[in-house]
Amino acid sequence: MDEKPTTKKGSGFCSLRYTLALVMHFSNFTMITQRVSLSIAIIAMVNSTQHQDPANASIDLLSNLSRGIKDFSTRAAVYQWSTETQGIIFSSISYGIILTLIPSGYLAGILGAKQILGAGLLISSMLTLFTPLAADCGVILVIVIRTVQGMAQGMAWTGQFTIWAKWAPPLERSKLTSIAGSGAAFGSFIILCVGGLISQALGWPFIFYIFGSIGCVCCVLWFTVIYDDPMHHPCISAREKEHITSSVAQQSSSPRRSIPIKAMVRCLPLWAIFMGFFSHFWLCTIIITYLPTYISTVLHVNIRDSGVLSSLPFIAASSCTILGGQMADFLLSRNLLSLIAVRKLFSSLGLLLPSICAVALPFVTSSYIATIALLILIPGTSNLCDSGFIINTLDIAPRYVSFLMGISRGFGLTAGIISSTTTGFLISQDSESGWRNVFFLSAAVNMFGLIFYLIFGQAEIQNWAKERTLTRL
């Protein structure tokens, strides 16, 4: 299946499919800010001195706020939650995501991704708005809400690739999916930058009110702009519709209710993608979870500076995601590399480069600048995988892409749970040698995933994923 895809253009960046990519960027931005909001707010929620410790920058910037808002912020409740309780609250959203990843991916392929994803985004946004009230009602309700919110976000994460299977021409897939996916990294950057400022100036409940409200606005955009396929969109031009349908006609993405599980289990190219996800999420989860701790304990900086420094890697990750997508599609459109060569190139860069940076980290702790530079490069270069194995399921099985993305992210979340637990254990034994072992182990996991993908990864549609298998199983 190495037929050359059509190179005819369909209005480029002014087209409707790029508008869809921007709306998905906004939805991913919204979901990650809602997910991380509690991590920022909980500092004030369990700290009774939060509002008696003013930050000069915050006061200078917001000195003209009304007294009523200031009074409201000082009355924000404080809770006696132990670190063990906080850990349960933090992990509950991840367990919720795992519960719905695979079933929501399957349902999105049958019922339509627009409805499944839109419902997940709306539920997550409403629960974010409800979180401050839930906290007043008790910690059990907070855990329940976070779990249900995770289930809603699991619905919203996986089905996006079902839409791209019908909307993204093969030569633009990396570009479109990277624009959409970069919203998560940009959202992490924004929430880390402004979350503490909002908490200090307005009170921690406003973190949830602001980002929950943004999510509701995003829902309006989602249900207005997003359609499952270009054939039914009322605003698409005839030229763009013809361009998309002719480009993706070779790769059927029609839904089917039966899934060839046995063929999938025996498919090594699919396992190569799963191993790539496992390796990628192993290191990324460590960076997301432990970056503030590493900066604070190793570089010995204060909390405010640690928050700012912790946000920098995510703007680098967002930029690298978009740039990687542009470069991948450039290589394909100019026939400089084959599709599988592009996938393996960006997978190699996204797994090898952060491994090198991680191995180097323990040896540059005496240099503040070198340490920060490496910490910025790890998530930045890791996101080059978005143009590699991350979207490889669109190449090998477009008809089952939402179901397979659910499984892939399940492998990733499993890796994240294992890596977080392992990291906590290692650094509790001895901080210096513990961090060194954490980074060496992460590099080893990355290398395993990379070698496995380089050996078994493919870009051709698999036999079990072709249209002619409709009558089987």
mmCIF file of C-alpha atoms in Angstrom, residues 4-345:
data_model
loop_
_atom_site.group_PDB
_atom_site.id
_atom_site.type_symbol
_atom_site.label_atom_id
_atom_site.label_comp_id
_atom_site.label_asym_id
_atom_site.label_seq_id
_atom_site.Cartn_x
_atom_site.Cartn_y
_atom_site.Cartn_z
ATOM 1 C CA LYS A 4 1.373 8.025 -3.554
ATOM 2 C CA PRO A 5 -1.356 10.118 -1.903
ATOM 3 C CA THR A 6 -2.767 12.999 -3.810
ATOM 4 C CA THR A 7 -0.817 16.226 -3.481
ATOM 5 C CA LYS A 8 -3.637 18.467 -4.611
ATOM 6 C CA LYS A 9 -4.174 21.260 -2.121
ATOM 7 C CA GLY A 10 -7.447 22.109 -0.425
ATOM 8 C CA SER A 11 -7.073 25.723 0.712
ATOM 9 C CA GLY A 12 -4.185 25.041 3.096
ATOM 10 C CA PHE A 13 -4.181 26.769 6.479
ATOM 11 C CA CYS A 14 -7.372 28.714 5.690
ATOM 12 C CA SER A 15 -9.332 25.480 5.314
ATOM 13 C CA LEU A 16 -11.984 24.051 7.601
ATOM 14 C CA ARG A 17 -9.837 21.077 8.646
ATOM 15 C CA TYR A 18 -7.317 23.464 10.225
ATOM 16 C CA THR A 19 -10.182 25.180 12.042
ATOM 17 C CA LEU A 20 -11.082 21.754 13.418
ATOM 18 C CA ALA A 21 -7.456 21.299 14.508
ATOM 19 C CA LEU A 22 -7.573 24.610 16.402
ATOM 20 C CA VAL A 23 -10.849 23.673 18.125
ATOM 21 C CA MET A 24 -9.289 20.344 19.160
ATOM 22 C CA HIS A 25 -6.221 22.259 20.344
ATOM 23 C CA PHE A 26 -8.549 24.348 22.519
ATOM 24 C CA SER A 27 -10.350 21.253 23.838
ATOM 25 C CA ASN A 28 -7.050 19.541 24.741
ATOM 26 C CA PHE A 29 -5.919 22.794 26.381
ATOM 27 C CA THR A 30 -9.148 22.838 28.384
ATOM 28 C CA MET A 31 -8.949 19.228 29.533
ATOM 29 C CA ILE A 32 -5.357 19.400 30.735
ATOM 30 C CA THR A 33 -5.976 22.645 32.658
ATOM 31 C CA GLN A 34 -9.000 21.053 34.337
ATOM 32 C CA ARG A 35 -6.935 17.990 35.173
ATOM 33 C CA VAL A 36 -4.025 19.961 36.659
ATOM 34 C CA SER A 37 -6.176 22.619 38.403
ATOM 35 C CA LEU A 38 -6.427 20.628 41.624
ATOM 36 C CA SER A 39 -2.657 20.129 41.742
ATOM 37 C CA ILE A 40 -2.264 23.915 41.839
ATOM 38 C CA ALA A 41 -5.243 24.691 44.062
ATOM 39 C CA ILE A 42 -4.498 22.058 46.695
ATOM 40 C CA ILE A 43 -1.499 24.072 47.921
ATOM 41 C CA ALA A 44 -3.953 26.728 49.134
ATOM 42 C CA MET A 45 -6.705 24.245 50.016
ATOM 43 C CA VAL A 46 -4.552 22.600 52.708
ATOM 44 C CA ASN A 47 -2.437 25.634 53.685
ATOM 45 C CA SER A 48 -4.036 28.061 56.126
ATOM 46 C CA THR A 49 -1.256 30.615 55.611
ATOM 47 C CA GLN A 50 -1.744 30.803 51.857
ATOM 48 C CA HIS A 51 -3.405 34.224 51.885
ATOM 49 C CA GLN A 52 -1.214 35.737 54.569
ATOM 50 C CA ASP A 53 1.910 35.257 52.422
ATOM 51 C CA PRO A 54 1.512 37.823 49.629
ATOM 52 C CA ALA A 55 3.561 37.766 46.452
ATOM 53 C CA ASN A 56 4.796 41.158 45.335
ATOM 54 C CA ALA A 57 4.191 40.354 41.693
ATOM 55 C CA SER A 58 0.604 39.368 42.353
ATOM 56 C CA ILE A 59 -0.111 42.450 44.468
ATOM 57 C CA ASP A 60 1.416 44.821 41.945
ATOM 58 C CA LEU A 61 -0.472 43.260 39.079
ATOM 59 C CA LEU A 62 -3.878 43.012 40.747
ATOM 60 C CA SER A 63 -3.794 45.842 43.296
ATOM 61 C CA ASN A 64 -6.904 47.408 41.803
ATOM 62 C CA LEU A 65 -9.171 44.385 42.472
ATOM 63 C CA SER A 66 -12.295 45.236 44.415
ATOM 64 C CA ARG A 67 -12.392 44.650 48.163
ATOM 65 C CA GLY A 68 -15.323 42.297 47.743
ATOM 66 C CA ILE A 69 -13.296 39.867 45.635
ATOM 67 C CA LYS A 70 -10.407 40.079 48.080
ATOM 68 C CA ASP A 71 -12.720 39.285 50.977
ATOM 69 C CA PHE A 72 -14.100 36.313 49.072
ATOM 70 C CA SER A 73 -10.611 34.960 48.453
ATOM 71 C CA THR A 74 -9.601 35.180 52.107
ATOM 72 C CA ARG A 75 -12.710 33.238 53.088
ATOM 73 C CA ALA A 76 -11.841 30.290 50.811
ATOM 74 C CA ALA A 77 -11.971 27.116 52.870
ATOM 75 C CA VAL A 78 -8.925 25.205 54.095
ATOM 76 C CA TYR A 79 -9.072 21.423 54.596
ATOM 77 C CA GLN A 80 -7.184 19.017 56.824
ATOM 78 C CA TRP A 81 -6.174 16.507 54.156
ATOM 79 C CA SER A 82 -3.173 14.296 54.822
ATOM 80 C CA THR A 83 -0.567 13.654 52.138
ATOM 81 C CA GLU A 84 -1.976 10.127 51.759
ATOM 82 C CA THR A 85 -5.451 11.572 51.136
ATOM 83 C CA GLN A 86 -4.053 14.037 48.625
ATOM 84 C CA GLY A 87 -2.341 11.166 46.814
ATOM 85 C CA ILE A 88 -5.648 9.311 46.515
ATOM 86 C CA ILE A 89 -7.334 12.451 45.169
ATOM 87 C CA PHE A 90 -4.583 12.992 42.591
ATOM 88 C CA SER A 91 -4.597 9.385 41.376
ATOM 89 C CA SER A 92 -8.394 9.090 41.172
ATOM 90 C CA ILE A 93 -8.608 10.966 37.869
ATOM 91 C CA SER A 94 -6.057 8.609 36.273
ATOM 92 C CA TYR A 95 -8.051 5.557 37.316
ATOM 93 C CA GLY A 96 -11.159 7.181 35.865
ATOM 94 C CA ILE A 97 -9.402 7.746 32.539
ATOM 95 C CA ILE A 98 -8.280 4.103 32.399
ATOM 96 C CA LEU A 99 -11.864 2.906 32.955
ATOM 97 C CA THR A 100 -13.215 4.594 29.808
ATOM 98 C CA LEU A 101 -10.263 4.677 27.400
ATOM 99 C CA ILE A 102 -11.065 1.463 25.539
ATOM 100 C CA PRO A 103 -14.902 1.419 25.678
ATOM 101 C CA SER A 104 -15.166 5.088 24.679
ATOM 102 C CA GLY A 105 -12.784 4.510 21.767
ATOM 103 C CA TYR A 106 -14.967 1.641 20.586
ATOM 104 C CA LEU A 107 -18.192 3.646 20.961
ATOM 105 C CA ALA A 108 -16.699 6.663 19.182
ATOM 106 C CA GLY A 109 -16.073 4.481 16.154
ATOM 107 C CA ILE A 110 -19.714 3.356 16.129
ATOM 108 C CA LEU A 111 -21.811 6.251 17.460
ATOM 109 C CA GLY A 112 -19.635 9.090 16.216
ATOM 110 C CA ALA A 113 -16.703 10.852 17.849
ATOM 111 C CA LYS A 114 -18.380 14.272 17.932
ATOM 112 C CA GLN A 115 -21.033 13.204 20.437
ATOM 113 C CA ILE A 116 -18.765 11.044 22.616
ATOM 114 C CA LEU A 117 -15.966 13.611 22.809
ATOM 115 C CA GLY A 118 -18.315 16.545 23.241
ATOM 116 C CA ALA A 119 -20.156 14.805 26.072
ATOM 117 C CA GLY A 120 -16.884 13.999 27.813
ATOM 118 C CA LEU A 121 -15.685 17.595 27.540
ATOM 119 C CA LEU A 122 -19.006 18.966 28.846
ATOM 120 C CA ILE A 123 -19.129 16.568 31.811
ATOM 121 C CA SER A 124 -15.512 17.357 32.723
ATOM 122 C CA SER A 125 -16.189 21.105 32.580
ATOM 123 C CA MET A 126 -19.335 20.904 34.714
ATOM 124 C CA LEU A 127 -17.584 18.770 37.328
ATOM 125 C CA THR A 128 -14.697 21.263 37.429
ATOM 126 C CA LEU A 129 -17.169 24.042 38.284
ATOM 127 C CA PHE A 130 -18.681 21.828 40.976
ATOM 128 C CA THR A 131 -15.347 20.891 42.637
ATOM 129 C CA PRO A 132 -15.189 23.731 45.237
ATOM 130 C CA LEU A 133 -18.681 22.845 46.487
ATOM 131 C CA ALA A 134 -17.743 19.160 46.545
ATOM 132 C CA ALA A 135 -14.696 19.957 48.685
ATOM 133 C CA ASP A 136 -17.000 21.564 51.277
ATOM 134 C CA CYS A 137 -19.142 18.420 51.295
ATOM 135 C CA GLY A 138 -16.212 16.138 52.069
ATOM 136 C CA VAL A 139 -13.184 14.398 50.643
ATOM 137 C CA ILE A 140 -15.158 11.321 49.534
ATOM 138 C CA LEU A 141 -17.232 13.432 47.146
ATOM 139 C CA VAL A 142 -14.060 15.050 45.768
ATOM 140 C CA ILE A 143 -12.595 11.610 45.025
ATOM 141 C CA VAL A 144 -15.834 10.507 43.350
ATOM 142 C CA ILE A 145 -15.981 13.671 41.243
ATOM 143 C CA ARG A 146 -12.359 13.356 40.183
ATOM 144 C CA THR A 147 -12.910 9.719 39.206
ATOM 145 C CA VAL A 148 -15.990 10.576 37.134
ATOM 146 C CA GLN A 149 -14.109 13.517 35.626
ATOM 147 C CA GLY A 150 -11.348 11.123 34.636
ATOM 148 C CA MET A 151 -13.914 8.869 32.981
ATOM 149 C CA ALA A 152 -15.247 11.884 31.061
ATOM 150 C CA GLN A 153 -11.756 12.904 29.957
ATOM 151 C CA GLY A 154 -11.059 9.339 28.876
ATOM 152 C CA MET A 155 -14.074 9.708 26.580
ATOM 153 C CA ALA A 156 -12.697 12.958 25.204
ATOM 154 C CA TRP A 157 -9.074 11.866 24.634
ATOM 155 C CA THR A 158 -9.351 8.790 22.463
ATOM 156 C CA GLY A 159 -11.981 9.561 19.841
ATOM 157 C CA GLN A 160 -10.093 12.456 18.276
ATOM 158 C CA PHE A 161 -8.244 10.126 15.949
ATOM 159 C CA THR A 162 -11.556 8.781 14.658
ATOM 160 C CA ILE A 163 -12.258 12.268 13.362
ATOM 161 C CA TRP A 164 -8.798 12.597 11.814
ATOM 162 C CA ALA A 165 -9.210 9.260 10.056
ATOM 163 C CA LYS A 166 -11.916 10.965 7.982
ATOM 164 C CA TRP A 167 -10.683 14.567 7.942
ATOM 165 C CA ALA A 168 -6.878 14.395 7.608
ATOM 166 C CA PRO A 169 -5.328 13.775 4.170
ATOM 167 C CA PRO A 170 -2.307 11.437 4.550
ATOM 168 C CA LEU A 171 0.206 14.179 3.714
ATOM 169 C CA GLU A 172 -1.238 16.466 6.420
ATOM 170 C CA ARG A 173 -1.829 14.014 9.258
ATOM 171 C CA SER A 174 1.280 14.884 11.241
ATOM 172 C CA LYS A 175 0.582 18.581 10.852
ATOM 173 C CA LEU A 176 -3.092 18.457 11.861
ATOM 174 C CA THR A 177 -2.687 16.028 14.765
ATOM 175 C CA SER A 178 0.305 17.954 16.124
ATOM 176 C CA ILE A 179 -1.625 21.238 16.103
ATOM 177 C CA ALA A 180 -4.474 19.561 17.978
ATOM 178 C CA GLY A 181 -2.233 17.637 20.382
ATOM 179 C CA SER A 182 -0.045 20.609 21.290
ATOM 180 C CA GLY A 183 -2.976 22.046 23.220
ATOM 181 C CA ALA A 184 -2.199 19.709 26.121
ATOM 182 C CA ALA A 185 1.391 20.957 26.479
ATOM 183 C CA PHE A 186 0.313 24.594 26.077
ATOM 184 C CA GLY A 187 -2.410 24.082 28.678
ATOM 185 C CA SER A 188 0.142 22.680 31.138
ATOM 186 C CA PHE A 189 2.294 25.758 30.583
ATOM 187 C CA ILE A 190 -0.608 28.171 31.159
ATOM 188 C CA ILE A 191 -2.013 26.498 34.278
ATOM 189 C CA LEU A 192 1.429 26.332 35.903
ATOM 190 C CA CYS A 193 2.048 30.002 35.084
ATOM 191 C CA VAL A 194 -1.269 31.528 36.129
ATOM 192 C CA GLY A 195 -2.790 28.971 38.503
ATOM 193 C CA GLY A 196 -0.844 30.179 41.529
ATOM 194 C CA LEU A 197 -1.502 33.807 40.641
ATOM 195 C CA ILE A 198 -5.261 33.193 40.415
ATOM 196 C CA SER A 199 -5.235 31.329 43.736
ATOM 197 C CA GLN A 200 -3.313 34.077 45.484
ATOM 198 C CA ALA A 201 -5.256 36.994 44.036
ATOM 199 C CA LEU A 202 -8.817 35.683 43.808
ATOM 200 C CA GLY A 203 -8.859 32.529 45.934
ATOM 201 C CA TRP A 204 -8.344 28.899 44.978
ATOM 202 C CA PRO A 205 -12.021 28.278 43.973
ATOM 203 C CA PHE A 206 -11.574 30.660 41.042
ATOM 204 C CA ILE A 207 -9.074 28.269 39.453
ATOM 205 C CA PHE A 208 -11.933 25.826 39.001
ATOM 206 C CA TYR A 209 -14.488 28.492 38.088
ATOM 207 C CA ILE A 210 -12.291 30.041 35.393
ATOM 208 C CA PHE A 211 -11.117 26.850 33.692
ATOM 209 C CA GLY A 212 -14.489 25.160 34.096
ATOM 210 C CA SER A 213 -16.115 28.146 32.366
ATOM 211 C CA ILE A 214 -13.515 28.056 29.605
ATOM 212 C CA GLY A 215 -14.437 24.404 29.107
ATOM 213 C CA CYS A 216 -18.128 25.295 28.704
ATOM 214 C CA VAL A 217 -17.206 27.864 26.025
ATOM 215 C CA CYS A 218 -15.105 25.202 24.319
ATOM 216 C CA CYS A 219 -18.125 22.863 24.316
ATOM 217 C CA VAL A 220 -20.129 25.446 22.382
ATOM 218 C CA LEU A 221 -17.342 25.663 19.806
ATOM 219 C CA TRP A 222 -17.036 21.885 19.688
ATOM 220 C CA PHE A 223 -20.682 21.145 18.955
ATOM 221 C CA THR A 224 -20.831 24.028 16.469
ATOM 222 C CA VAL A 225 -17.662 23.429 14.443
ATOM 223 C CA ILE A 226 -16.846 19.713 14.759
ATOM 224 C CA TYR A 227 -18.500 17.122 12.511
ATOM 225 C CA ASP A 228 -17.615 13.442 12.243
ATOM 226 C CA ASP A 229 -16.777 13.631 8.532
ATOM 227 C CA PRO A 230 -16.470 16.304 5.813
ATOM 228 C CA MET A 231 -19.441 14.956 3.837
ATOM 229 C CA HIS A 232 -21.935 16.237 6.415
ATOM 230 C CA HIS A 233 -20.328 19.553 7.399
ATOM 231 C CA PRO A 234 -22.564 22.455 6.275
ATOM 232 C CA CYS A 235 -19.741 24.996 5.940
ATOM 233 C CA ILE A 236 -17.091 23.068 4.010
ATOM 234 C CA SER A 237 -16.252 24.218 0.504
ATOM 235 C CA ALA A 238 -16.753 21.860 -2.427
ATOM 236 C CA ARG A 239 -13.043 22.090 -3.224
ATOM 237 C CA GLU A 240 -11.922 21.081 0.242
ATOM 238 C CA LYS A 241 -14.517 18.319 0.499
ATOM 239 C CA GLU A 242 -13.339 16.827 -2.784
ATOM 240 C CA HIS A 243 -9.696 17.130 -1.727
ATOM 241 C CA ILE A 244 -10.256 15.325 1.584
ATOM 242 C CA THR A 245 -12.527 12.580 0.276
ATOM 243 C CA SER A 246 -10.238 11.798 -2.637
ATOM 244 C CA SER A 247 -7.170 11.739 -0.364
ATOM 245 C CA VAL A 248 -8.571 9.389 2.265
ATOM 246 C CA ALA A 249 -10.652 7.236 -0.119
ATOM 247 C CA GLN A 250 -7.877 4.599 -0.239
ATOM 248 C CA GLN A 251 -8.022 4.066 3.527
ATOM 249 C CA SER A 252 -11.427 2.992 4.746
ATOM 250 C CA SER A 253 -12.417 4.139 8.202
ATOM 251 C CA SER A 254 -15.983 2.851 8.155
ATOM 252 C CA PRO A 255 -17.187 1.620 11.542
ATOM 253 C CA ARG A 256 -17.849 -2.021 12.320
ATOM 254 C CA ARG A 257 -19.252 -3.569 15.429
ATOM 255 C CA SER A 258 -17.045 -6.682 15.491
ATOM 256 C CA ILE A 259 -13.360 -6.228 16.186
ATOM 257 C CA PRO A 260 -10.687 -8.710 15.028
ATOM 258 C CA ILE A 261 -9.154 -9.100 18.477
ATOM 259 C CA LYS A 262 -7.180 -12.248 17.629
ATOM 260 C CA ALA A 263 -5.582 -10.616 14.589
ATOM 261 C CA MET A 264 -4.724 -7.536 16.645
ATOM 262 C CA VAL A 265 -3.085 -9.596 19.373
ATOM 263 C CA ARG A 266 -0.890 -11.333 16.775
ATOM 264 C CA CYS A 267 0.041 -8.076 15.015
ATOM 265 C CA LEU A 268 3.654 -7.114 15.834
ATOM 266 C CA PRO A 269 3.413 -3.634 14.205
ATOM 267 C CA LEU A 270 0.575 -2.909 16.626
ATOM 268 C CA TRP A 271 2.617 -4.134 19.594
ATOM 269 C CA ALA A 272 5.441 -1.896 18.391
ATOM 270 C CA ILE A 273 3.098 1.073 18.797
ATOM 271 C CA PHE A 274 2.002 -0.115 22.241
ATOM 272 C CA MET A 275 5.628 -0.446 23.372
ATOM 273 C CA GLY A 276 6.333 3.036 22.021
ATOM 274 C CA PHE A 277 3.480 4.456 24.098
ATOM 275 C CA PHE A 278 4.661 2.591 27.185
ATOM 276 C CA SER A 279 8.207 3.949 26.856
ATOM 277 C CA HIS A 280 7.118 7.476 25.974
ATOM 278 C CA PHE A 281 4.703 7.815 28.901
ATOM 279 C CA TRP A 282 7.188 6.321 31.367
ATOM 280 C CA LEU A 283 9.573 9.277 31.201
ATOM 281 C CA CYS A 284 6.928 11.921 30.435
ATOM 282 C CA THR A 285 4.936 11.008 33.548
ATOM 283 C CA ILE A 286 8.038 11.317 35.717
ATOM 284 C CA ILE A 287 8.725 14.791 34.313
ATOM 285 C CA ILE A 288 5.129 15.963 34.731
ATOM 286 C CA THR A 289 4.780 14.537 38.249
ATOM 287 C CA TYR A 290 8.197 15.116 39.773
ATOM 288 C CA LEU A 291 9.583 18.134 37.903
ATOM 289 C CA PRO A 292 8.691 20.698 40.622
ATOM 290 C CA THR A 293 10.100 18.358 43.281
ATOM 291 C CA TYR A 294 13.334 17.829 41.342
ATOM 292 C CA ILE A 295 13.822 21.558 40.770
ATOM 293 C CA SER A 296 13.102 22.354 44.399
ATOM 294 C CA THR A 297 15.261 19.632 45.982
ATOM 295 C CA VAL A 298 18.155 19.495 43.542
ATOM 296 C CA LEU A 299 18.438 23.151 42.535
ATOM 297 C CA HIS A 300 17.221 24.440 45.922
ATOM 298 C CA VAL A 301 14.971 27.188 44.539
ATOM 299 C CA ASN A 302 11.896 28.640 46.237
ATOM 300 C CA ILE A 303 8.356 27.552 45.436
ATOM 301 C CA ARG A 304 7.508 30.577 43.276
ATOM 302 C CA ASP A 305 10.577 30.173 41.067
ATOM 303 C CA SER A 306 10.010 26.424 40.978
ATOM 304 C CA GLY A 307 6.512 26.958 39.552
ATOM 305 C CA VAL A 308 7.768 29.255 36.811
ATOM 306 C CA LEU A 309 10.650 26.953 35.924
ATOM 307 C CA SER A 310 8.317 23.940 35.913
ATOM 308 C CA SER A 311 6.164 25.590 33.253
ATOM 309 C CA LEU A 312 9.006 26.236 30.785
ATOM 310 C CA PRO A 313 9.373 22.626 29.522
ATOM 311 C CA PHE A 314 5.729 22.578 28.463
ATOM 312 C CA ILE A 315 5.958 25.579 26.151
ATOM 313 C CA ALA A 316 8.971 23.838 24.592
ATOM 314 C CA ALA A 317 6.904 20.651 24.260
ATOM 315 C CA SER A 318 4.048 22.537 22.579
ATOM 316 C CA SER A 319 6.428 24.182 20.099
ATOM 317 C CA CYS A 320 8.248 20.938 19.278
ATOM 318 C CA THR A 321 4.944 19.141 18.703
ATOM 319 C CA ILE A 322 3.880 21.644 16.042
ATOM 320 C CA LEU A 323 7.329 21.935 14.463
ATOM 321 C CA GLY A 324 7.684 18.142 14.336
ATOM 322 C CA GLY A 325 4.354 17.820 12.544
ATOM 323 C CA GLN A 326 5.339 20.461 10.010
ATOM 324 C CA MET A 327 8.687 18.797 9.335
ATOM 325 C CA ALA A 328 7.191 15.292 9.033
ATOM 326 C CA ASP A 329 4.616 16.363 6.453
ATOM 327 C CA PHE A 330 7.268 18.378 4.597
ATOM 328 C CA LEU A 331 9.430 15.258 4.240
ATOM 329 C CA LEU A 332 6.435 13.283 2.988
ATOM 330 C CA SER A 333 5.097 15.906 0.584
ATOM 331 C CA ARG A 334 8.520 16.331 -1.030
ATOM 332 C CA ASN A 335 9.026 12.556 -1.316
ATOM 333 C CA LEU A 336 12.261 12.859 0.644
ATOM 334 C CA LEU A 337 11.407 9.879 2.866
ATOM 335 C CA SER A 338 8.824 7.106 2.831
ATOM 336 C CA LEU A 339 6.005 7.092 5.373
ATOM 337 C CA ILE A 340 7.538 4.389 7.555
ATOM 338 C CA ALA A 341 10.927 6.144 7.425
ATOM 339 C CA VAL A 342 9.315 9.351 8.702
ATOM 340 C CA ARG A 343 7.498 7.496 11.479
ATOM 341 C CA LYS A 344 10.691 5.743 12.598
ATOM 342 C CA LEU A 345 12.786 8.913 12.304
#
